[in-house]
Each structure stands twice: as structure tokens, then as C-alpha cells.
Amino acid sequence: MTMETVSTNKAHGGVQGVYKHASAATGTEMTFSVFVPDHAPGAKLPVLWYLSGLTCTHANVTEKGEFRAACAEHGIIFVAPDTSPRGDDVPDDEGYDFGKGAGFYVDATQEPWAKNFRMRSYIENDLPELVAANFPVDMDRQGITGHSMGGHGALTISLRNPGRFKSTSAFAPIASPLACPWGDKALSGYIGTDRTAWREYDACALIAEGARLPDLLVDQGGADNFLEEQLKTHLLEKAVADAGMTATIRMQDGYDHSYYFISTFLPEHVAWHAERLKA
């Protein structure tokens, strides 16, 4: 479980680091960032995983998320992985919404993607093992959040792993990949044309089939130009209502899909997670 330190910077009394390691899941080198707030020697801290959206890397939220002050205040470790495997030997696509930068947090079964595009296994197994071995995390107190494609990832990973995450939130998540062009392209390309196999990667389908979260917070920008065609927030609202699941889904007037939106509400999400991750 070795890793290489790319950089470290002091911030809000803690350390913001960027690291890389050889991933068994993807068969490539992967880069991720971790913010560790100041803490007492020997203390174990709760961890919040943040999954980024299409075209992003770990750097987007690390540089623009404005989360560190809140994490320092509440004693939360913040981990931000990349969105896909990368490298000269990794297959890619000309479109921005498939291939490198668009792993969709699935384990691909179709060629040529199956060898490297195993972001589900990377996020669920590979990276947590590495983080647990190298940082002062309390793995009994995990939360997960994400944006857009990463919101889809956060929701589906939490729904598929009941009890693992004590808190789940999302920003402008792709609520139902089964029902939007981004999802249709990604899941058919990575998983194949059998749509029944897609359902484990669709939050609305998982909820309809009985998966539950103890609570959920979602923020969606009302001026998001992807809202109607791609994000389908109304489908998530219907799914949680039909299931009787506790959820707060907020439409934030005037906000778009950018990090201006995310950075505005990410500190509030950190506080919301912190309340649920108390020892």
C-alpha cells in the first residue's frame, strides 16, 4: 500500500496533499488529493469522499471547492480521487463524455475498456485500503458526496453498500443514467446493451428495488443548463418519495453547474456530514 507524495501545502492549520500510487484495480497510476486537518496525536478522524464530474480530475475540487475551512472546523478528512484511469496505454474516446475523464464510477465489461476502466472497484476497495493504511482515518465514520457524474457515483456506491457510509450527499447528480444521453452513452459503451445490467449504476433504479439511505442531501442549481436533459432531478425526487426515504432535495435558484455553485454550498455539506459522522 505504498504511495508517492506529489505535493503538500499547509492550509487552515492542516495539510493539503496530492499523492499518486499504482492501482491494482485500474492497472494504472492514479492521483488523488487528501486534506488532513490539524488534530491531536493518535486521533482518528472521519473521512468525506468527494467524487468529481465529467472532464474533471482531483484538482478541480482541490483548487476550487473551498472546503478546507469547514473541514478544519469540523475535523473531517477530505479525499478527492480522479474520475478515470489515465496514461498513454489507456483507451480513450473523442467525446468529452466517454473515456478518460469520464469513468462513470463503473467496472467496465466491454472491450477495450474492461482492463482499465474499473472505477467502481477503485473507489469501493482499492483507494480506501490505501487511505486507511496511510492517513489517520476512522473507517467506521465515512461520508460520501460528489458532483454531476460524481453525484451519480456517490449515490450508487452508497446505495450498493448499505451501512458503509453514515452520510450521503450530492451536487447536481446524474439521477438516472438509464434515462439520459450521458448515461446511455456511458453504460452502453462500458457495460453493453443489456439495460438490466445498468440498473446497479442507476440511483433511481436501486431505490425502486429496495436500496435505502438513512438520509440524503442534494443541492441542484436552478439555472443548470444540464438539468432537464441530463440530470433529471425530478426522477430522484419521485424515487425517494415513492420509497418513503428521508431526503432533502433543494433547488438553488440562479445557480449553474459550475464550481461557483459547488463552492457556495460545499461547506454546508461538510457541516451536514460532520453532524452525522460524530463519534
mmCIF file of C-alpha atoms in Angstrom:
data_model
loop_
_atom_site.group_PDB
_atom_site.id
_atom_site.type_symbol
_atom_site.label_atom_id
_atom_site.label_comp_id
_atom_site.label_asym_id
_atom_site.label_seq_id
_atom_site.Cartn_x
_atom_site.Cartn_y
_atom_site.Cartn_z
ATOM 1 C CA MET A 1 0.000 0.000 0.000
ATOM 2 C CA THR A 2 2.736 2.422 -0.980
ATOM 3 C CA MET A 3 2.186 5.861 -2.436
ATOM 4 C CA GLU A 4 4.264 8.806 -3.625
ATOM 5 C CA THR A 5 3.787 12.355 -2.384
ATOM 6 C CA VAL A 6 3.380 14.797 -5.263
ATOM 7 C CA SER A 7 2.947 17.930 -3.150
ATOM 8 C CA THR A 8 1.907 19.173 0.286
ATOM 9 C CA ASN A 9 0.782 22.611 1.410
ATOM 10 C CA LYS A 10 -0.275 23.916 4.801
ATOM 11 C CA ALA A 11 -3.845 25.214 4.758
ATOM 12 C CA HIS A 12 -6.203 26.203 7.594
ATOM 13 C CA GLY A 13 -3.791 24.628 10.061
ATOM 14 C CA GLY A 14 -3.842 21.267 8.281
ATOM 15 C CA VAL A 15 -2.123 19.698 5.291
ATOM 16 C CA GLN A 16 -3.427 19.603 1.734
ATOM 17 C CA GLY A 17 -1.597 16.867 -0.119
ATOM 18 C CA VAL A 18 -1.605 15.342 -3.586
ATOM 19 C CA TYR A 19 -0.462 11.745 -3.968
ATOM 20 C CA LYS A 20 -0.120 9.028 -6.593
ATOM 21 C CA HIS A 21 0.067 5.264 -6.494
ATOM 22 C CA ALA A 22 -0.070 2.175 -8.666
ATOM 23 C CA SER A 23 -3.664 0.956 -8.651
ATOM 24 C CA ALA A 24 -4.387 -2.755 -8.766
ATOM 25 C CA ALA A 25 -7.975 -2.005 -9.774
ATOM 26 C CA THR A 26 -7.229 0.095 -12.864
ATOM 27 C CA GLY A 27 -3.772 -1.236 -13.709
ATOM 28 C CA THR A 28 -2.541 2.363 -13.963
ATOM 29 C CA GLU A 29 -1.015 5.077 -11.866
ATOM 30 C CA MET A 30 -3.740 7.074 -10.104
ATOM 31 C CA THR A 31 -3.597 10.512 -8.498
ATOM 32 C CA PHE A 32 -5.736 11.763 -5.605
ATOM 33 C CA SER A 33 -5.770 14.572 -3.060
ATOM 34 C CA VAL A 34 -6.273 14.469 0.716
ATOM 35 C CA PHE A 35 -6.814 17.284 3.190
ATOM 36 C CA VAL A 36 -5.990 16.341 6.780
ATOM 37 C CA PRO A 37 -6.960 18.982 9.368
ATOM 38 C CA ASP A 38 -4.893 19.658 12.440
ATOM 39 C CA HIS A 39 -5.647 17.024 15.083
ATOM 40 C CA ALA A 40 -4.393 15.542 18.320
ATOM 41 C CA PRO A 41 -1.601 12.969 18.023
ATOM 42 C CA GLY A 42 -3.037 9.495 17.581
ATOM 43 C CA ALA A 43 -6.552 10.724 16.832
ATOM 44 C CA LYS A 44 -8.621 9.057 14.126
ATOM 45 C CA LEU A 45 -10.840 11.377 12.089
ATOM 46 C CA PRO A 46 -13.961 10.814 9.987
ATOM 47 C CA VAL A 47 -13.480 10.906 6.231
ATOM 48 C CA LEU A 48 -15.554 12.501 3.473
ATOM 49 C CA TRP A 49 -15.059 11.143 -0.045
ATOM 50 C CA TYR A 50 -15.717 13.560 -2.916
ATOM 51 C CA LEU A 51 -16.283 12.195 -6.445
ATOM 52 C CA SER A 52 -15.812 14.677 -9.289
ATOM 53 C CA GLY A 53 -17.768 15.078 -12.506
ATOM 54 C CA LEU A 54 -17.173 14.724 -16.243
ATOM 55 C CA THR A 55 -13.824 16.050 -17.559
ATOM 56 C CA CYS A 56 -12.568 16.691 -14.007
ATOM 57 C CA THR A 57 -9.590 15.388 -12.065
ATOM 58 C CA HIS A 58 -8.813 15.561 -8.343
ATOM 59 C CA ALA A 59 -7.600 19.112 -8.951
ATOM 60 C CA ASN A 60 -10.965 20.750 -9.664
ATOM 61 C CA VAL A 61 -12.421 20.455 -6.194
ATOM 62 C CA THR A 62 -8.997 20.673 -4.522
ATOM 63 C CA GLU A 63 -8.342 24.071 -6.080
ATOM 64 C CA LYS A 64 -11.888 25.476 -6.334
ATOM 65 C CA GLY A 65 -14.055 23.666 -3.776
ATOM 66 C CA GLU A 66 -13.476 25.951 -0.760
ATOM 67 C CA PHE A 67 -13.974 23.059 1.658
ATOM 68 C CA ARG A 68 -10.854 23.261 3.833
ATOM 69 C CA ALA A 69 -12.045 25.828 6.378
ATOM 70 C CA ALA A 70 -15.151 23.723 7.069
ATOM 71 C CA CYS A 71 -13.126 20.502 7.246
ATOM 72 C CA ALA A 72 -10.702 22.134 9.678
ATOM 73 C CA GLU A 73 -13.580 23.394 11.821
ATOM 74 C CA HIS A 74 -15.313 20.026 11.994
ATOM 75 C CA GLY A 75 -12.256 17.731 11.966
ATOM 76 C CA ILE A 76 -13.030 15.996 8.666
ATOM 77 C CA ILE A 77 -10.510 14.396 6.311
ATOM 78 C CA PHE A 78 -11.433 15.141 2.681
ATOM 79 C CA VAL A 79 -10.390 12.747 -0.100
ATOM 80 C CA ALA A 80 -10.775 13.567 -3.810
ATOM 81 C CA PRO A 81 -9.817 10.903 -6.377
ATOM 82 C CA ASP A 82 -9.550 11.224 -10.146
ATOM 83 C CA THR A 83 -12.515 10.378 -12.386
ATOM 84 C CA SER A 84 -10.882 7.728 -14.581
ATOM 85 C CA PRO A 85 -7.650 5.897 -15.291
ATOM 86 C CA ARG A 86 -5.106 7.802 -17.358
ATOM 87 C CA GLY A 87 -1.971 7.066 -19.346
ATOM 88 C CA ASP A 88 -0.742 6.631 -22.908
ATOM 89 C CA ASP A 89 -1.817 2.974 -22.963
ATOM 90 C CA VAL A 90 -5.325 3.653 -21.614
ATOM 91 C CA PRO A 91 -8.057 3.665 -24.300
ATOM 92 C CA ASP A 92 -9.899 6.903 -24.932
ATOM 93 C CA ASP A 93 -12.743 8.389 -26.944
ATOM 94 C CA GLU A 94 -13.011 11.637 -28.899
ATOM 95 C CA GLY A 95 -16.044 12.717 -26.883
ATOM 96 C CA TYR A 96 -15.659 14.545 -23.568
ATOM 97 C CA ASP A 97 -18.361 12.338 -22.031
ATOM 98 C CA PHE A 98 -16.696 8.951 -22.542
ATOM 99 C CA GLY A 99 -13.233 7.547 -21.905
ATOM 100 C CA LYS A 100 -10.561 9.439 -19.971
ATOM 101 C CA GLY A 101 -12.167 11.868 -17.545
ATOM 102 C CA ALA A 102 -15.496 10.064 -17.797
ATOM 103 C CA GLY A 103 -15.162 6.775 -15.942
ATOM 104 C CA PHE A 104 -18.722 6.978 -14.548
ATOM 105 C CA TYR A 105 -17.647 5.002 -11.472
ATOM 106 C CA VAL A 106 -18.435 1.668 -13.142
ATOM 107 C CA ASP A 107 -16.484 -1.550 -13.666
ATOM 108 C CA ALA A 108 -16.459 -1.870 -17.450
ATOM 109 C CA THR A 109 -17.131 -5.265 -19.002
ATOM 110 C CA GLN A 110 -16.753 -4.325 -22.678
ATOM 111 C CA GLU A 111 -13.540 -4.098 -24.688
ATOM 112 C CA PRO A 112 -11.307 -2.162 -24.862
ATOM 113 C CA TRP A 113 -12.456 -0.589 -21.580
ATOM 114 C CA ALA A 114 -12.622 -3.625 -19.270
ATOM 115 C CA LYS A 115 -8.907 -3.770 -18.456
ATOM 116 C CA ASN A 116 -8.541 -0.262 -17.029
ATOM 117 C CA PHE A 117 -11.964 1.313 -16.516
ATOM 118 C CA ARG A 118 -12.707 -0.186 -13.119
ATOM 119 C CA MET A 119 -13.538 2.934 -11.166
ATOM 120 C CA ARG A 120 -16.189 1.166 -9.079
ATOM 121 C CA SER A 121 -13.572 -1.222 -7.677
ATOM 122 C CA TYR A 122 -11.085 1.620 -7.330
ATOM 123 C CA ILE A 123 -13.440 3.763 -5.230
ATOM 124 C CA GLU A 124 -15.053 0.938 -3.271
ATOM 125 C CA ASN A 125 -11.917 -1.100 -2.493
ATOM 126 C CA ASP A 126 -8.544 -0.003 -3.825
ATOM 127 C CA LEU A 127 -8.345 3.632 -2.721
ATOM 128 C CA PRO A 128 -9.994 3.138 0.697
ATOM 129 C CA GLU A 129 -7.433 0.468 1.566
ATOM 130 C CA LEU A 130 -4.598 2.816 0.617
ATOM 131 C CA VAL A 131 -6.078 5.774 2.501
ATOM 132 C CA ALA A 132 -6.736 3.664 5.612
ATOM 133 C CA ALA A 133 -3.124 2.488 5.601
ATOM 134 C CA ASN A 134 -1.586 5.949 5.224
ATOM 135 C CA PHE A 135 -3.852 8.531 6.876
ATOM 136 C CA PRO A 136 -5.457 8.884 10.330
ATOM 137 C CA VAL A 137 -8.962 7.931 9.208
ATOM 138 C CA ASP A 138 -11.717 6.277 11.215
ATOM 139 C CA MET A 139 -13.198 3.958 8.602
ATOM 140 C CA ASP A 140 -16.272 3.453 10.777
ATOM 141 C CA ARG A 141 -17.144 7.100 10.105
ATOM 142 C CA GLN A 142 -17.283 7.585 6.356
ATOM 143 C CA GLY A 143 -19.375 10.002 4.313
ATOM 144 C CA ILE A 144 -19.557 10.387 0.555
ATOM 145 C CA THR A 145 -20.532 13.181 -1.801
ATOM 146 C CA GLY A 146 -19.937 14.190 -5.404
ATOM 147 C CA HIS A 147 -20.862 16.417 -8.314
ATOM 148 C CA SER A 148 -22.742 15.516 -11.513
ATOM 149 C CA MET A 149 -21.216 12.216 -12.707
ATOM 150 C CA GLY A 150 -19.623 12.085 -9.255
ATOM 151 C CA GLY A 151 -23.017 12.679 -7.657
ATOM 152 C CA HIS A 152 -24.238 9.638 -9.560
ATOM 153 C CA GLY A 153 -21.206 7.758 -8.257
ATOM 154 C CA ALA A 154 -21.744 8.839 -4.657
ATOM 155 C CA LEU A 155 -25.414 7.869 -4.688
ATOM 156 C CA THR A 156 -24.961 4.466 -6.341
ATOM 157 C CA ILE A 157 -21.890 3.478 -4.334
ATOM 158 C CA SER A 158 -23.639 4.350 -1.072
ATOM 159 C CA LEU A 159 -26.866 2.612 -2.088
ATOM 160 C CA ARG A 160 -24.965 -0.557 -3.076
ATOM 161 C CA ASN A 161 -23.025 -0.658 0.202
ATOM 162 C CA PRO A 162 -25.634 -0.343 2.978
ATOM 163 C CA GLY A 163 -24.215 0.754 6.307
ATOM 164 C CA ARG A 164 -20.786 1.644 4.984
ATOM 165 C CA PHE A 165 -21.435 5.373 4.668
ATOM 166 C CA LYS A 166 -23.090 7.145 7.566
ATOM 167 C CA SER A 167 -23.876 10.165 5.374
ATOM 168 C CA THR A 168 -24.505 10.734 1.663
ATOM 169 C CA SER A 169 -24.974 13.937 -0.300
ATOM 170 C CA ALA A 170 -24.653 15.141 -3.881
ATOM 171 C CA PHE A 171 -24.431 18.219 -6.064
ATOM 172 C CA ALA A 172 -26.416 18.162 -9.316
ATOM 173 C CA PRO A 173 -26.178 14.368 -9.621
ATOM 174 C CA ILE A 174 -26.998 12.440 -12.777
ATOM 175 C CA ALA A 175 -30.029 10.952 -11.058
ATOM 176 C CA SER A 176 -30.898 8.255 -13.592
ATOM 177 C CA PRO A 177 -28.292 7.243 -16.198
ATOM 178 C CA LEU A 178 -30.955 4.912 -17.615
ATOM 179 C CA ALA A 179 -32.950 7.982 -18.646
ATOM 180 C CA CYS A 180 -30.401 10.423 -20.082
ATOM 181 C CA PRO A 181 -27.991 10.705 -23.035
ATOM 182 C CA TRP A 182 -24.847 10.792 -20.882
ATOM 183 C CA GLY A 183 -25.872 7.585 -19.145
ATOM 184 C CA ASP A 184 -26.974 5.855 -22.327
ATOM 185 C CA LYS A 185 -23.618 6.504 -23.988
ATOM 186 C CA ALA A 186 -21.506 5.590 -20.966
ATOM 187 C CA LEU A 187 -23.352 2.496 -19.799
ATOM 188 C CA SER A 188 -23.849 1.007 -23.265
ATOM 189 C CA GLY A 189 -20.173 1.580 -24.011
ATOM 190 C CA TYR A 190 -18.773 0.297 -20.736
ATOM 191 C CA ILE A 191 -21.368 -2.326 -19.745
ATOM 192 C CA GLY A 192 -23.044 -3.380 -23.019
ATOM 193 C CA THR A 193 -26.519 -3.141 -24.445
ATOM 194 C CA ASP A 194 -28.361 -5.230 -21.808
ATOM 195 C CA ARG A 195 -30.091 -2.447 -19.903
ATOM 196 C CA THR A 196 -30.890 -4.722 -16.959
ATOM 197 C CA ALA A 197 -27.153 -4.739 -16.196
ATOM 198 C CA TRP A 198 -27.224 -0.942 -15.963
ATOM 199 C CA ARG A 199 -29.601 -0.849 -13.023
ATOM 200 C CA GLU A 200 -26.909 -1.248 -10.372
ATOM 201 C CA TYR A 201 -25.480 2.040 -11.687
ATOM 202 C CA ASP A 202 -28.738 3.988 -11.507
ATOM 203 C CA ALA A 203 -29.754 5.561 -8.176
ATOM 204 C CA CYS A 204 -33.450 5.679 -9.036
ATOM 205 C CA ALA A 205 -33.459 2.013 -10.072
ATOM 206 C CA LEU A 206 -31.598 0.969 -6.920
ATOM 207 C CA ILE A 207 -34.085 2.823 -4.717
ATOM 208 C CA ALA A 208 -37.019 1.309 -6.619
ATOM 209 C CA GLU A 209 -35.538 -2.148 -5.993
ATOM 210 C CA GLY A 210 -35.265 -1.596 -2.243
ATOM 211 C CA ALA A 211 -31.916 0.067 -1.577
ATOM 212 C CA ARG A 212 -32.132 2.773 1.080
ATOM 213 C CA LEU A 213 -30.096 5.528 2.684
ATOM 214 C CA PRO A 214 -30.790 6.738 6.236
ATOM 215 C CA ASP A 215 -30.723 10.331 4.987
ATOM 216 C CA LEU A 216 -29.777 12.229 1.842
ATOM 217 C CA LEU A 217 -28.931 15.836 0.974
ATOM 218 C CA VAL A 218 -28.953 17.022 -2.658
ATOM 219 C CA ASP A 219 -28.413 20.538 -3.984
ATOM 220 C CA GLN A 220 -29.318 21.330 -7.591
ATOM 221 C CA GLY A 221 -28.814 24.645 -9.371
ATOM 222 C CA GLY A 222 -31.999 26.047 -10.857
ATOM 223 C CA ALA A 223 -30.067 27.658 -13.740
ATOM 224 C CA ASP A 224 -28.130 24.465 -14.544
ATOM 225 C CA ASN A 225 -28.248 24.002 -18.326
ATOM 226 C CA PHE A 226 -27.957 20.206 -17.916
ATOM 227 C CA LEU A 227 -30.925 19.908 -15.549
ATOM 228 C CA GLU A 228 -33.726 18.901 -17.914
ATOM 229 C CA GLU A 229 -31.922 16.687 -20.431
ATOM 230 C CA GLN A 230 -29.213 15.027 -18.363
ATOM 231 C CA LEU A 231 -29.663 15.339 -14.594
ATOM 232 C CA LYS A 232 -33.391 14.551 -14.216
ATOM 233 C CA THR A 233 -33.644 15.672 -10.598
ATOM 234 C CA HIS A 234 -37.412 15.135 -10.691
ATOM 235 C CA LEU A 235 -36.847 11.391 -11.132
ATOM 236 C CA LEU A 236 -34.818 11.251 -7.927
ATOM 237 C CA GLU A 237 -37.481 13.263 -6.119
ATOM 238 C CA LYS A 238 -40.107 10.763 -7.264
ATOM 239 C CA ALA A 239 -37.971 7.732 -6.370
ATOM 240 C CA VAL A 240 -37.339 8.862 -2.787
ATOM 241 C CA ALA A 241 -40.971 9.933 -2.340
ATOM 242 C CA ASP A 242 -42.268 6.577 -3.612
ATOM 243 C CA ALA A 243 -39.857 4.775 -1.282
ATOM 244 C CA GLY A 244 -40.696 6.939 1.742
ATOM 245 C CA MET A 245 -36.974 7.663 2.099
ATOM 246 C CA THR A 246 -35.785 10.649 4.122
ATOM 247 C CA ALA A 247 -34.195 13.157 1.751
ATOM 248 C CA THR A 248 -33.686 16.881 1.395
ATOM 249 C CA ILE A 249 -33.510 17.875 -2.277
ATOM 250 C CA ARG A 250 -33.048 21.619 -2.676
ATOM 251 C CA MET A 251 -33.371 23.661 -5.855
ATOM 252 C CA GLN A 252 -30.990 26.607 -5.576
ATOM 253 C CA ASP A 253 -32.304 29.447 -7.725
ATOM 254 C CA GLY A 254 -29.874 31.101 -10.131
ATOM 255 C CA TYR A 255 -27.001 28.640 -9.659
ATOM 256 C CA ASP A 256 -25.488 26.775 -12.602
ATOM 257 C CA HIS A 257 -23.427 23.571 -12.883
ATOM 258 C CA SER A 258 -20.062 25.143 -12.088
ATOM 259 C CA TYR A 259 -17.769 25.319 -9.077
ATOM 260 C CA TYR A 260 -19.253 28.720 -8.265
ATOM 261 C CA PHE A 261 -22.316 26.667 -7.286
ATOM 262 C CA ILE A 262 -20.420 23.838 -5.609
ATOM 263 C CA SER A 263 -18.106 26.073 -3.576
ATOM 264 C CA THR A 264 -21.097 28.038 -2.283
ATOM 265 C CA PHE A 265 -22.732 25.011 -0.689
ATOM 266 C CA LEU A 266 -19.847 22.580 -0.092
ATOM 267 C CA PRO A 267 -19.013 24.000 3.370
ATOM 268 C CA GLU A 268 -22.652 23.454 4.350
ATOM 269 C CA HIS A 269 -22.447 19.864 3.099
ATOM 270 C CA VAL A 270 -19.273 19.309 5.136
ATOM 271 C CA ALA A 271 -21.110 20.510 8.272
ATOM 272 C CA TRP A 272 -24.091 18.277 7.423
ATOM 273 C CA HIS A 273 -21.806 15.263 7.084
ATOM 274 C CA ALA A 274 -19.932 16.175 10.271
ATOM 275 C CA GLU A 275 -23.172 16.105 12.262
ATOM 276 C CA ARG A 276 -23.806 12.532 11.072
ATOM 277 C CA LEU A 277 -20.199 11.389 11.468
ATOM 278 C CA LYS A 278 -19.857 12.284 15.143
ATOM 279 C CA ALA A 279 -18.257 9.567 17.245
#
